[in-house]
Short mmCIF file of C-alpha atoms and ligand atoms in Angstrom, two decimals:
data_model
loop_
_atom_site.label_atom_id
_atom_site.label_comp_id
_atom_site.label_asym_id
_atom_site.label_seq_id
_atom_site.Cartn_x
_atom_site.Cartn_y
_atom_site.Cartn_z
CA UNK A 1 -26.76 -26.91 72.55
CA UNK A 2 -28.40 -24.54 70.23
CA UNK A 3 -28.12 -24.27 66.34
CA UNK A 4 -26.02 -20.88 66.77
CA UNK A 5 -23.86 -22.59 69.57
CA UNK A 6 -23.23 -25.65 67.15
CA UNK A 7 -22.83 -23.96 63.59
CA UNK A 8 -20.06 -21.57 65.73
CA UNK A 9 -17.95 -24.92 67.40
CA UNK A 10 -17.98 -26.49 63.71
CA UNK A 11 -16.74 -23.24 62.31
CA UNK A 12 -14.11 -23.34 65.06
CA UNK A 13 -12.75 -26.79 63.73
CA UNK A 14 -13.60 -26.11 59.53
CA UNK A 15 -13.12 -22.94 58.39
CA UNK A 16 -11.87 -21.81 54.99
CA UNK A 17 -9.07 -19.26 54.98
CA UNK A 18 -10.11 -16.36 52.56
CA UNK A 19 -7.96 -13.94 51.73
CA UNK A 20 -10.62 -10.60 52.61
CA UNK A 21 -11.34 -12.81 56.05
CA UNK A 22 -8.48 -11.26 57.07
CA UNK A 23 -8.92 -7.97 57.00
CA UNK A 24 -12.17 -5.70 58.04
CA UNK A 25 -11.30 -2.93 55.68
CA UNK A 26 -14.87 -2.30 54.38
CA UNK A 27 -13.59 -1.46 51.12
CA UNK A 28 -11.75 -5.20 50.48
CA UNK A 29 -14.69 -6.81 51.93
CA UNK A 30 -17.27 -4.52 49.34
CA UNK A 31 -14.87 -5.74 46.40
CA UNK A 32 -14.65 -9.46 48.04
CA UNK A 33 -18.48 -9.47 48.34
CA UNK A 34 -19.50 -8.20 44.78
CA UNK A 35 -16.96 -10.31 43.15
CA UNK A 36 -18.22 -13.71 45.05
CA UNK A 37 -21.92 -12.67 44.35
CA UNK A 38 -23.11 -16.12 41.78
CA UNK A 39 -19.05 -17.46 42.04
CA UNK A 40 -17.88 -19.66 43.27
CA UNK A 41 -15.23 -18.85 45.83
CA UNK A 42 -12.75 -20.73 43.53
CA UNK A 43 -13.17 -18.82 40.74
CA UNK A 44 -13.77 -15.56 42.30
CA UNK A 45 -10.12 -15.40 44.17
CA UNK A 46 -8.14 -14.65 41.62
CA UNK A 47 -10.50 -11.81 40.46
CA UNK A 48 -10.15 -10.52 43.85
CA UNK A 49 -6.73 -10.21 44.37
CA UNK A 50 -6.22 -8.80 40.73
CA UNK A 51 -8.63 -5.94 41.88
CA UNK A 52 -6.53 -5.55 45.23
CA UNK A 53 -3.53 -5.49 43.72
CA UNK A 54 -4.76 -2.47 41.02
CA UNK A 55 -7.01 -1.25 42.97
CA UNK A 56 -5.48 -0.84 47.10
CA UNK A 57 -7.77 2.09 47.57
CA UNK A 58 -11.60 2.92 46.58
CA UNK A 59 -9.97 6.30 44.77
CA UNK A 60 -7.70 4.09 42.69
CA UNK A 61 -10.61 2.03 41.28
CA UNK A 62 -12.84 5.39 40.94
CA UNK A 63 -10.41 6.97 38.94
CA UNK A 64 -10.08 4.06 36.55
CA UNK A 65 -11.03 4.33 33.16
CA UNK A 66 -14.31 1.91 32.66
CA UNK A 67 -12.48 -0.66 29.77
CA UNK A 68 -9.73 -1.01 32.55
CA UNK A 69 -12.03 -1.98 35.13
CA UNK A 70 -14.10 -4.43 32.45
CA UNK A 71 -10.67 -6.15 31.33
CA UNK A 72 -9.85 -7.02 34.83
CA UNK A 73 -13.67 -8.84 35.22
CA UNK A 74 -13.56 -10.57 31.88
CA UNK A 75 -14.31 -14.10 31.97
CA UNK A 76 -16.37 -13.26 35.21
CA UNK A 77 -19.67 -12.94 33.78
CA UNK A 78 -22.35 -11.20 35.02
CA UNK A 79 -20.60 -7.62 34.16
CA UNK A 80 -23.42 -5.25 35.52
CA UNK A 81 -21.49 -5.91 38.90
CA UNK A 82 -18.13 -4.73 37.44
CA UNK A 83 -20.35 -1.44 36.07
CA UNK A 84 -22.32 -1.02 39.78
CA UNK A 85 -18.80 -1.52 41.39
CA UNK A 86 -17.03 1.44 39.56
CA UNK A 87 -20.33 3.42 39.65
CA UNK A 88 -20.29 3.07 43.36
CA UNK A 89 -16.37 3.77 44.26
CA UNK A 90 -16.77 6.95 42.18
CA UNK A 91 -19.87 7.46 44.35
CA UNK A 92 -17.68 6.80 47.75
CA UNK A 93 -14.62 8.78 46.53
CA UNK A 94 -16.48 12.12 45.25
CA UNK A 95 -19.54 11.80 47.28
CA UNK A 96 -18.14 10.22 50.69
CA UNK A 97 -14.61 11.79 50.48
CA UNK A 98 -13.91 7.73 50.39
CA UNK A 99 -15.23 7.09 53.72
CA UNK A 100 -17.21 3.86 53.56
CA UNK A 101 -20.80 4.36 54.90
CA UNK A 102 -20.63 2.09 58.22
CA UNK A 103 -24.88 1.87 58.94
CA UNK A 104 -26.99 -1.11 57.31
CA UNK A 105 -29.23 1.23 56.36
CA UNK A 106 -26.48 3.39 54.26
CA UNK A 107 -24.62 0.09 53.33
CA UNK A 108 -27.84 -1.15 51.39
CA UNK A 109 -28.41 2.16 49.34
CA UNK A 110 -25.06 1.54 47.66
CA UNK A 111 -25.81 0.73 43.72
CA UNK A 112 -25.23 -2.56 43.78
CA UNK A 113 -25.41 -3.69 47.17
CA UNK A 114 -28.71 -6.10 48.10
CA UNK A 115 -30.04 -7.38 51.61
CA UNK A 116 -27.37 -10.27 51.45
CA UNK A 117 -24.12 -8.15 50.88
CA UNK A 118 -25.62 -5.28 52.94
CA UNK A 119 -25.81 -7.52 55.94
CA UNK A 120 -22.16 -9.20 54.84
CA UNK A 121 -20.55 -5.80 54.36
CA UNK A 122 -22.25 -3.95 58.02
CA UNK A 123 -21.42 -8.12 60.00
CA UNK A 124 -18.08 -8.47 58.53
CA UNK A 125 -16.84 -4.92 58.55
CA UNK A 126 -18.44 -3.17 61.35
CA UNK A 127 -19.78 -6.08 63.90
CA UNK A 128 -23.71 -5.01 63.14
CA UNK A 129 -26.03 -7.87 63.93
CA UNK A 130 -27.73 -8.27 60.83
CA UNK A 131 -27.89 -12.09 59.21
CA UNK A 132 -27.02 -12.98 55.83
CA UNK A 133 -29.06 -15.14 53.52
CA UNK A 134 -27.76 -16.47 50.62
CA UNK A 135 -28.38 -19.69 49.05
CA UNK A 136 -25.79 -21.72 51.33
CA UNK A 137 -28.24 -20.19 54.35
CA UNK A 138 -31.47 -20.88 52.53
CA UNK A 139 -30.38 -24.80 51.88
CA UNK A 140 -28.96 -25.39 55.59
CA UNK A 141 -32.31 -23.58 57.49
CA UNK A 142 -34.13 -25.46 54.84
CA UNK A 143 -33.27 -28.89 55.63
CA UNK A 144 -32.29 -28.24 58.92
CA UNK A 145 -36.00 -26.98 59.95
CA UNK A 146 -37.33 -28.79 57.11
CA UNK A 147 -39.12 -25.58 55.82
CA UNK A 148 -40.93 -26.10 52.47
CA UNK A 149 -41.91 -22.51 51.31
CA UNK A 150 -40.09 -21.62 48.20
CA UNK A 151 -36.73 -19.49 48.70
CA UNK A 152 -37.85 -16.97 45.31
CA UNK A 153 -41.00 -16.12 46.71
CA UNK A 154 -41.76 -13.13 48.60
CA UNK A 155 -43.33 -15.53 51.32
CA UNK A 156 -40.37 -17.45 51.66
CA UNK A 157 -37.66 -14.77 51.76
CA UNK A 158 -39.66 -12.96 54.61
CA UNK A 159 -39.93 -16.30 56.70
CA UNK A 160 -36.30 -17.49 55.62
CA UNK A 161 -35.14 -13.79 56.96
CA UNK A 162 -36.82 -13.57 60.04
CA UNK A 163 -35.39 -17.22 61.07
CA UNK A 164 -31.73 -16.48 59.93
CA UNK A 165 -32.20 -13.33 62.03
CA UNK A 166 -33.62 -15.26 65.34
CA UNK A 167 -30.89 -17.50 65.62
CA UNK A 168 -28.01 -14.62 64.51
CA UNK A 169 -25.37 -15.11 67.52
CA UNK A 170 -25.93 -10.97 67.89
CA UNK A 171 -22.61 -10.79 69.38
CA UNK A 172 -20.70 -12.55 67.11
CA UNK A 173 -22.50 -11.53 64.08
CA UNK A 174 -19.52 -11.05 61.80
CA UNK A 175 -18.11 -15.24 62.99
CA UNK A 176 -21.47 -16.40 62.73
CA UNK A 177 -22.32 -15.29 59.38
CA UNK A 178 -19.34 -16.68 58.02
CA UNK A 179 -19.69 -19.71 59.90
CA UNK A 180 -23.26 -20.41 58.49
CA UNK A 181 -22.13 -19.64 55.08
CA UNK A 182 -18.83 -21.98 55.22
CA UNK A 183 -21.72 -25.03 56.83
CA UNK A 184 -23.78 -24.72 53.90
CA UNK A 185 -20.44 -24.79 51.58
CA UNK A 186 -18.64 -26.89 52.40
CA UNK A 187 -20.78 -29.45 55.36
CA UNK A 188 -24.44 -29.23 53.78
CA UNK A 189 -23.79 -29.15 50.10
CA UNK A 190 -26.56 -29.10 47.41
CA UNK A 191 -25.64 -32.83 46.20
CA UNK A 192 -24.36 -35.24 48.71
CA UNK A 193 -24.25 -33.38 52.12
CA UNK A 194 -21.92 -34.81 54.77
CA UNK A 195 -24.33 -36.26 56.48
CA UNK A 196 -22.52 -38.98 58.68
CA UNK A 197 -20.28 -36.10 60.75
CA UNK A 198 -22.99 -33.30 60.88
CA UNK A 199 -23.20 -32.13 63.80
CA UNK A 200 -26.89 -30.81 63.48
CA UNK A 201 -27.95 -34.85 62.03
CA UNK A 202 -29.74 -35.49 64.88
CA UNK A 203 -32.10 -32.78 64.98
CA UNK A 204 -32.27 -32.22 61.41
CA UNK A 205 -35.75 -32.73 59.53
CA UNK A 206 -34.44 -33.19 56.11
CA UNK A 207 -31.74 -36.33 57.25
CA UNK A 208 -34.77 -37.58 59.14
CA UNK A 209 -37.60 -37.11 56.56
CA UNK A 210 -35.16 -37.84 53.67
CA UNK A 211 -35.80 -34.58 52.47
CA UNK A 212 -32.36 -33.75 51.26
CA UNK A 213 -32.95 -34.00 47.65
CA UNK A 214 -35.98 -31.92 47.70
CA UNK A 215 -35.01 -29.14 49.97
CA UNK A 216 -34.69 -26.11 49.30
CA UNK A 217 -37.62 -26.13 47.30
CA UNK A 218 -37.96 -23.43 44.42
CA UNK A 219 -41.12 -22.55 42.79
CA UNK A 220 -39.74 -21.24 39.43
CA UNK A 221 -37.57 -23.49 36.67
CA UNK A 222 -35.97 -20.13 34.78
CA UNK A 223 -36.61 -20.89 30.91
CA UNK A 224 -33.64 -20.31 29.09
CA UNK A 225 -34.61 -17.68 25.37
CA UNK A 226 -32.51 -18.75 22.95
CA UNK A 227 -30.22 -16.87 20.61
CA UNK A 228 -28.29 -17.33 17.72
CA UNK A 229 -25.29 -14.68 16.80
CA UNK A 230 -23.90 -15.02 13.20
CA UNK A 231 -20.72 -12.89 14.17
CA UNK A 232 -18.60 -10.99 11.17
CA UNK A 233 -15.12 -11.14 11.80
CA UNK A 234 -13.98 -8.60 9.23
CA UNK A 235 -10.17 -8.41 8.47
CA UNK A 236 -8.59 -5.76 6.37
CA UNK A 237 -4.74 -6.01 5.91
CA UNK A 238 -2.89 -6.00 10.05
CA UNK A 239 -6.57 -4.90 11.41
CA UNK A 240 -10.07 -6.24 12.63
CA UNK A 241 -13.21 -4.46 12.83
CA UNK A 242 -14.76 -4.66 16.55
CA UNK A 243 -18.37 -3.32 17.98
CA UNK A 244 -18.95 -1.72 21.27
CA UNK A 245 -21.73 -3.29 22.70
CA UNK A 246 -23.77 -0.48 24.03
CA UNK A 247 -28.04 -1.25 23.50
CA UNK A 248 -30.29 -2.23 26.27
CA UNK A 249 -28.86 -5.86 25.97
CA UNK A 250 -26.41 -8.47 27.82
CA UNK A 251 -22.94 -7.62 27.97
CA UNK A 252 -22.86 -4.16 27.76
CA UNK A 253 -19.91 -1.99 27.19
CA UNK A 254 -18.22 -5.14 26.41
CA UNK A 255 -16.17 -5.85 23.25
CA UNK A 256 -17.49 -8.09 20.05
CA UNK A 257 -17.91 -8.37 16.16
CA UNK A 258 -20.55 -6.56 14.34
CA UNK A 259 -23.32 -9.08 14.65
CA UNK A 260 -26.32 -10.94 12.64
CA UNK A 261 -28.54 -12.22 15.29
CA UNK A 262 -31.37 -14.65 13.37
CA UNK A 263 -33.54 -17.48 14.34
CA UNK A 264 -30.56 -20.06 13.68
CA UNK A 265 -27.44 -19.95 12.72
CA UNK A 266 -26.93 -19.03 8.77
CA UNK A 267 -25.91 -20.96 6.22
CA UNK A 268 -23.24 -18.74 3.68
CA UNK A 269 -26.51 -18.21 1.20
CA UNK A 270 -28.29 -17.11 4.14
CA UNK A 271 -26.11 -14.95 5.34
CA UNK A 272 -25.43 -13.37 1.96
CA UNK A 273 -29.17 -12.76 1.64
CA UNK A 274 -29.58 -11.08 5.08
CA UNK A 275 -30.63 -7.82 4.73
CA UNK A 276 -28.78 -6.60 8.17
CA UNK A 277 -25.29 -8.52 6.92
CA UNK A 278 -26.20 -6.57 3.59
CA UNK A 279 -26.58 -3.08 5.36
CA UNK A 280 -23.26 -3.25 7.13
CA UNK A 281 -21.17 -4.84 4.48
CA UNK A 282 -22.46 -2.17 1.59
CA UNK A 283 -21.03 -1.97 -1.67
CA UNK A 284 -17.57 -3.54 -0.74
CA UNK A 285 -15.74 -5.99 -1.83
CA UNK A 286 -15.36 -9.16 0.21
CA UNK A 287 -14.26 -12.79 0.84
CA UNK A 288 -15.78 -15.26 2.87
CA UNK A 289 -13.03 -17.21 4.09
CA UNK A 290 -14.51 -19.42 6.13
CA UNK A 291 -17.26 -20.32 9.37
CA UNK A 292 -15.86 -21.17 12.72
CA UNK A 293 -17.64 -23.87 14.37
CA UNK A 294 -20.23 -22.63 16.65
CA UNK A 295 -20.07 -22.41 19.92
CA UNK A 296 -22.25 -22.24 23.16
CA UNK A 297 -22.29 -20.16 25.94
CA UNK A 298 -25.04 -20.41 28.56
CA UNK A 299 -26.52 -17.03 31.07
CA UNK A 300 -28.70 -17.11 33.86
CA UNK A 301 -32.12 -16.64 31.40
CA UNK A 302 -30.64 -17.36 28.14
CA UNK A 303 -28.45 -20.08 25.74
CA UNK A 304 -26.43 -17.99 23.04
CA UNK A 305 -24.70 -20.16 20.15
CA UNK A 306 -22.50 -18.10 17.77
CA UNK A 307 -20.55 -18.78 14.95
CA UNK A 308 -17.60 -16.30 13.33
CA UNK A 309 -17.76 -15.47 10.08
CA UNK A 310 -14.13 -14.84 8.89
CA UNK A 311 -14.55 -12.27 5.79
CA UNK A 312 -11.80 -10.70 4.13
CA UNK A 313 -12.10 -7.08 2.93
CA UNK A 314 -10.20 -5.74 0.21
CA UNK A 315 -10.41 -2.06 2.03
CA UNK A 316 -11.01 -0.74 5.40
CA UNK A 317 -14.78 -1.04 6.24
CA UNK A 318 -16.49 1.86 5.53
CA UNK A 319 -18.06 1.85 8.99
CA UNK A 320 -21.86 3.15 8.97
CA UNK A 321 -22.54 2.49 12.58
CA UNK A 322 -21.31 4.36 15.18
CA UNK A 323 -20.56 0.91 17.09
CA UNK A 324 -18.14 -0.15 15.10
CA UNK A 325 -14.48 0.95 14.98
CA UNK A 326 -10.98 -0.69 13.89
CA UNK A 327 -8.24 -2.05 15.39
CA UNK A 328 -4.77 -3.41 15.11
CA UNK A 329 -5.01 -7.28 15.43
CA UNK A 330 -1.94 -6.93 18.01
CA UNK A 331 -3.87 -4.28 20.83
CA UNK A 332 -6.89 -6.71 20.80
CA UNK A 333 -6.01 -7.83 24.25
CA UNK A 334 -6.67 -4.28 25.73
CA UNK A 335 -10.41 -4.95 25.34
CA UNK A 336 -12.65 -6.60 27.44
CA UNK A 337 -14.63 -9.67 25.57
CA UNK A 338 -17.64 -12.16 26.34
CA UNK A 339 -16.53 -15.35 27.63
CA UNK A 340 -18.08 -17.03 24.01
CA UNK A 341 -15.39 -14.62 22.22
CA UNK A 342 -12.90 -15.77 24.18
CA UNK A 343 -13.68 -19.17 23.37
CA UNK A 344 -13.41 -18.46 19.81
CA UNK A 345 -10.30 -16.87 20.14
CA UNK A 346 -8.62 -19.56 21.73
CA UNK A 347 -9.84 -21.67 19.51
CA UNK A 348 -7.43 -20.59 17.25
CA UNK A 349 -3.94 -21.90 17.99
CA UNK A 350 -2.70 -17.90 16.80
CA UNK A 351 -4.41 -15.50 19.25
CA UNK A 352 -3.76 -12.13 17.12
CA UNK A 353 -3.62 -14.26 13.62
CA UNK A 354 -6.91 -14.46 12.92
CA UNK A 355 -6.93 -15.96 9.19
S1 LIG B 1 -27.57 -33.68 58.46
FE1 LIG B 1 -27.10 -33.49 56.32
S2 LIG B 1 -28.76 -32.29 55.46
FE2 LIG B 1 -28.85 -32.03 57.68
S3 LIG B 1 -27.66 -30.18 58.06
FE3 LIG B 1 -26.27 -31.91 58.25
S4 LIG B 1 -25.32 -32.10 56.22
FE4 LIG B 1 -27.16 -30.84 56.00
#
């Protein structure tokens, strides 16, 4: 029996049921695909069916205003994907009259849209034989073949593609995609594959070779920069001073407190001393109340660890960057906050009652 012939019969007897499986409305399986790109499908269903349930047609997420659309992917991560997304439904309603482009070729000049979710989007949606790889395919062709190039090489994308793409079940592309993808999920996991009822045990190199551990290989360890973020939580009477976060930087049109970023995190002297806490806060009068304790939040290439400065004004902030603006303490939930925010909010047992 061949690899394509055996991946499909274990599909047949193990697949998940997902939600966007069920339909092959391009549109829900766009939104399913960008959502589940680095999630896990766990964490990613929710997220989906909040955007379905707002969102039923590309023109109703196209005409939503951008904070919406960044409120509902809070806590997601990874928010250039909620930006790309709403770029590219305004794209399909204005540009495309909302008809979703139905070639590979077309499907992969969406902003947004890479080889994998191209050839997810043109399989799933519109039966074209094209052959995902992801990292569930890389690890199963991997150990299955026993292939040692590394996956984030040039080298070993090319030969990784061209396999996935001989053994593609052409007819069946949209079943066979999804049954690869649900093998190297759920079957051939990255720690402690279920070896003992694989159906591909006896011809695979890794299980023979006792390879598993090692394969896929990767030729890069990322190096994580890190950051520090002294964070000024300025309150003045019922409101809170917030920043836009609009520079070249992570998190982008996302939600947080003006910020001191220094090579640690600041002692009170420190921070009193620092000439950027000195520019913002001015000639006003203040009260440190108190430092949170810090806390940690870590991103694909970097470890951020903030702590909130809680500082009492005795007058509205005279704002001198264009960033910066002030709120009520009770419409704080209609913005859209990094997940290390969060955690400092809920750190608090009062939500709006910040000190
Ligand atoms: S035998 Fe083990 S390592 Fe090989 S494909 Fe099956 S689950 Fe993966």
């Amino acid at each position: 029996m061949s690899f394509s012939s055996k991946i499909l019969d274990w599909y047949h007897e193990n697949k998940r049921s997902l939600p966007w499986r069920k339909s092959t409305d391009p549109y829900k399986i766009w939104l399913s695909e960008i959502i589940l790109q680095q999630t896990r499908v766990e964490q990613g269903l929710p997220y989906f069916e909040k955007f379905k349930a707002t969102f039923p047609t590309v023109f109703d997420l196209a005409k939503a205003p951008a904070d919406q659309v960044m409120k509902l992917w809070e806590g997601l991560g990874y928010y250039s994907r909620a930006r790309n997304l709403h770029f590219t439904a305004k794209f399909i309603a204005t540009e495309l009259n909302g008809i979703f482009p139905n070639t590979h070729t077309a499907i992969l000049g969406l902003k947004g849209v890479g080889p994998y979710t191209a050839a997810a989007i043109a399989s799933f949606a519109f039966g074209l034989p094209h052959a995902v790889v992801d990292g569930n395919v890389f690890r199963v062709l991997s150990r299955v073949f026993g292939i040692k190039t590394p996956i984030d090489t040039t080298l070993g994308k090319k030969e990784f593609n061209q396999l996935a793409d001989t053994l593609l079940a052409k007819d069946k592309a949209a079943v066979y995609n999804q049954a690869i993808m649900d093998f190297g999920a759920t079957q051939c996991t990255p720690a402690n594959p279920n070896c003992t009822i694989c159906p591909m045990q006896k011809h695979c190199t890794a299980f023979s070779d006792k390879l598993i551990p090692v394969l896929p290989i990767k030729s890069k360890k990322i190096k994580k920069r890190d950051r520090f973020f002294n964070y000024l939580v300025f309150k003045n009477a019922d409101t809170i001073v917030l920043n836009k976060r609009q520079q070249k930087d992570i998190w982008l049109n996302l939600y947080d407190f003006p910020l001191v970023e220094a090579n640690s995190l600041l002692s009170e002297k420190e921070l009193l001393e620092n000439e950027v806490f000195q520019k913002i806060i001015g000639t006003q009068a203040f009260t440190i109340k108190k430092a949170s304790k810090p806390f940690k939040q870590l991103l694909t290439h970097q470890k951020i660890v903030a702590i909130f400065w809680e500082i009492e004004l005795k007058s509205a902030l005279l704002v001198n960057d264009s960033s910066f603006f002030e709120v009520k303490q009770k419409n704080i939930n209609n913005f859209a906050f990094p997940k290390i925010v969060d955690l400092y909010f809920k750190d608090k047992s009062l939500y709006l009652e910040l000190f």
